[in-house]
Amino acid sequence: RAVEIMGRNSISQLPVLDNEVPVGCISESAIMNAMEERGFHQTHQKLVRDCMEPGFPALPPTAPIDTIVHLLHHNHAVLVLERGKVCGVITKHDLISLIA
């Protein structure tokens, strides 16, 4: 379950994959919106696909850091794709830790 994975790993969003291909994302905000719209008890039993948002932008591993910074200014995360499959996820926290 997405909520368990997010809680266990202290993360607020996840990419949603179908056969290893990104199809969307789920975030704390999307879950909270679903709870507000449908009520807590109905949301508790919903599938990720019922709450997911459009996916994160994706780049190849060779993408310039400036492009990643720009995308993270407008998105929760950026996926790193190699041959159509996710090989990494970059977040704002990851970039900030590089300058710390």
PDB file of C-alpha atoms in Angstrom:
ATOM      1  CA  ARG A   1       0.000   0.000   0.000  1.00  0.00           C
ATOM      2  CA  ALA A   2       1.231   3.433  -0.963  1.00  0.00           C
ATOM      3  CA  VAL A   3       0.475   5.049   2.407  1.00  0.00           C
ATOM      4  CA  GLU A   4       2.481   2.367   4.236  1.00  0.00           C
ATOM      5  CA  ILE A   5       5.462   2.773   1.894  1.00  0.00           C
ATOM      6  CA  MET A   6       5.352   6.554   2.275  1.00  0.00           C
ATOM      7  CA  GLY A   7       5.161   6.323   6.074  1.00  0.00           C
ATOM      8  CA  ARG A   8       7.843   3.656   6.402  1.00  0.00           C
ATOM      9  CA  ASN A   9      10.260   5.669   4.261  1.00  0.00           C
ATOM     10  CA  SER A  10       9.302   9.156   5.522  1.00  0.00           C
ATOM     11  CA  ILE A  11       8.443  10.389   2.040  1.00  0.00           C
ATOM     12  CA  SER A  12       5.490  12.473   0.902  1.00  0.00           C
ATOM     13  CA  GLN A  13       5.102  11.265  -2.679  1.00  0.00           C
ATOM     14  CA  LEU A  14       5.694   8.206  -4.841  1.00  0.00           C
ATOM     15  CA  PRO A  15       5.774   7.494  -8.547  1.00  0.00           C
ATOM     16  CA  VAL A  16       3.055   5.058  -9.649  1.00  0.00           C
ATOM     17  CA  LEU A  17       4.333   2.347 -11.980  1.00  0.00           C
ATOM     18  CA  ASP A  18       2.494  -0.123 -14.219  1.00  0.00           C
ATOM     19  CA  ASN A  19       4.790  -2.916 -15.385  1.00  0.00           C
ATOM     20  CA  GLU A  20       7.770  -0.744 -14.378  1.00  0.00           C
ATOM     21  CA  VAL A  21       6.558   2.160 -16.564  1.00  0.00           C
ATOM     22  CA  PRO A  22       5.609   5.435 -14.802  1.00  0.00           C
ATOM     23  CA  VAL A  23       1.886   6.216 -15.147  1.00  0.00           C
ATOM     24  CA  GLY A  24       1.357   8.860 -12.458  1.00  0.00           C
ATOM     25  CA  CYS A  25       2.200   9.769  -8.887  1.00  0.00           C
ATOM     26  CA  ILE A  26       0.565   9.664  -5.483  1.00  0.00           C
ATOM     27  CA  SER A  27       1.235  12.297  -2.845  1.00  0.00           C
ATOM     28  CA  GLU A  28       0.084  13.235   0.623  1.00  0.00           C
ATOM     29  CA  SER A  29      -1.750  16.156  -0.994  1.00  0.00           C
ATOM     30  CA  ALA A  30      -3.624  13.858  -3.396  1.00  0.00           C
ATOM     31  CA  ILE A  31      -4.621  11.574  -0.523  1.00  0.00           C
ATOM     32  CA  MET A  32      -5.791  14.535   1.571  1.00  0.00           C
ATOM     33  CA  ASN A  33      -7.799  15.876  -1.384  1.00  0.00           C
ATOM     34  CA  ALA A  34      -9.455  12.475  -1.812  1.00  0.00           C
ATOM     35  CA  MET A  35     -10.315  12.383   1.903  1.00  0.00           C
ATOM     36  CA  GLU A  36     -11.858  15.837   1.675  1.00  0.00           C
ATOM     37  CA  GLU A  37     -13.866  14.973  -1.454  1.00  0.00           C
ATOM     38  CA  ARG A  38     -14.958  11.434  -0.567  1.00  0.00           C
ATOM     39  CA  GLY A  39     -14.649  11.263   3.200  1.00  0.00           C
ATOM     40  CA  PHE A  40     -12.089   9.402   5.289  1.00  0.00           C
ATOM     41  CA  HIS A  41     -13.740   5.972   5.306  1.00  0.00           C
ATOM     42  CA  GLN A  42     -14.292   5.849   1.548  1.00  0.00           C
ATOM     43  CA  THR A  43     -10.748   7.014   0.851  1.00  0.00           C
ATOM     44  CA  HIS A  44      -9.289   4.395   3.196  1.00  0.00           C
ATOM     45  CA  GLN A  45     -10.341   1.629   0.805  1.00  0.00           C
ATOM     46  CA  LYS A  46      -9.530   3.383  -2.489  1.00  0.00           C
ATOM     47  CA  LEU A  47      -6.880   2.193  -4.889  1.00  0.00           C
ATOM     48  CA  VAL A  48      -3.893   4.344  -5.793  1.00  0.00           C
ATOM     49  CA  ARG A  49      -5.209   4.761  -9.338  1.00  0.00           C
ATOM     50  CA  ASP A  50      -8.328   6.430  -7.894  1.00  0.00           C
ATOM     51  CA  CYS A  51      -6.247   9.146  -6.178  1.00  0.00           C
ATOM     52  CA  MET A  52      -3.156   9.482  -8.346  1.00  0.00           C
ATOM     53  CA  GLU A  53      -2.085  12.656 -10.071  1.00  0.00           C
ATOM     54  CA  PRO A  54      -0.234  13.162 -13.363  1.00  0.00           C
ATOM     55  CA  GLY A  55       3.267  11.732 -13.222  1.00  0.00           C
ATOM     56  CA  PHE A  56       6.543  13.411 -12.430  1.00  0.00           C
ATOM     57  CA  PRO A  57       8.626  14.752 -15.313  1.00  0.00           C
ATOM     58  CA  ALA A  58      11.276  12.333 -16.521  1.00  0.00           C
ATOM     59  CA  LEU A  59      14.807  12.855 -17.761  1.00  0.00           C
ATOM     60  CA  PRO A  60      17.716  10.667 -18.852  1.00  0.00           C
ATOM     61  CA  PRO A  61      20.665  10.174 -16.476  1.00  0.00           C
ATOM     62  CA  THR A  62      22.695  12.600 -18.611  1.00  0.00           C
ATOM     63  CA  ALA A  63      20.341  15.572 -18.054  1.00  0.00           C
ATOM     64  CA  PRO A  64      22.039  18.801 -16.949  1.00  0.00           C
ATOM     65  CA  ILE A  65      21.595  19.823 -13.316  1.00  0.00           C
ATOM     66  CA  ASP A  66      20.096  23.179 -14.379  1.00  0.00           C
ATOM     67  CA  THR A  67      17.252  21.349 -16.121  1.00  0.00           C
ATOM     68  CA  ILE A  68      16.593  19.298 -12.986  1.00  0.00           C
ATOM     69  CA  VAL A  69      16.593  22.444 -10.814  1.00  0.00           C
ATOM     70  CA  HIS A  70      14.070  24.085 -13.147  1.00  0.00           C
ATOM     71  CA  LEU A  71      11.762  21.042 -13.127  1.00  0.00           C
ATOM     72  CA  LEU A  72      11.929  20.716  -9.341  1.00  0.00           C
ATOM     73  CA  HIS A  73      10.855  24.329  -9.016  1.00  0.00           C
ATOM     74  CA  HIS A  74       7.471  23.237 -10.391  1.00  0.00           C
ATOM     75  CA  ASN A  75       7.262  19.534  -9.403  1.00  0.00           C
ATOM     76  CA  HIS A  76       7.616  17.341  -6.321  1.00  0.00           C
ATOM     77  CA  ALA A  77      10.217  15.114  -7.969  1.00  0.00           C
ATOM     78  CA  VAL A  78      11.937  14.221 -11.236  1.00  0.00           C
ATOM     79  CA  LEU A  79      12.241  10.643 -12.441  1.00  0.00           C
ATOM     80  CA  VAL A  80      15.449   9.414 -14.006  1.00  0.00           C
ATOM     81  CA  LEU A  81      14.595   7.014 -16.845  1.00  0.00           C
ATOM     82  CA  GLU A  82      16.893   4.658 -18.642  1.00  0.00           C
ATOM     83  CA  ARG A  83      15.424   2.620 -21.506  1.00  0.00           C
ATOM     84  CA  GLY A  84      11.934   3.635 -20.398  1.00  0.00           C
ATOM     85  CA  LYS A  85      12.333   2.349 -16.846  1.00  0.00           C
ATOM     86  CA  VAL A  86      12.830   4.298 -13.628  1.00  0.00           C
ATOM     87  CA  CYS A  87      16.406   4.085 -12.396  1.00  0.00           C
ATOM     88  CA  GLY A  88      16.174   6.968  -9.923  1.00  0.00           C
ATOM     89  CA  VAL A  89      14.086   9.686  -8.323  1.00  0.00           C
ATOM     90  CA  ILE A  90      15.460  13.158  -7.561  1.00  0.00           C
ATOM     91  CA  THR A  91      13.747  15.434  -5.035  1.00  0.00           C
ATOM     92  CA  LYS A  92      14.316  18.972  -3.801  1.00  0.00           C
ATOM     93  CA  HIS A  93      15.839  17.487  -0.658  1.00  0.00           C
ATOM     94  CA  ASP A  94      18.399  15.628  -2.788  1.00  0.00           C
ATOM     95  CA  LEU A  95      19.523  18.832  -4.505  1.00  0.00           C
ATOM     96  CA  ILE A  96      19.658  20.872  -1.319  1.00  0.00           C
ATOM     97  CA  SER A  97      21.781  18.196   0.356  1.00  0.00           C
ATOM     98  CA  LEU A  98      24.364  18.632  -2.426  1.00  0.00           C
ATOM     99  CA  ILE A  99      25.126  22.176  -1.290  1.00  0.00           C
ATOM    100  CA  ALA A 100      24.993  21.498   2.453  1.00  0.00           C
TER     101      ALA A 100
END
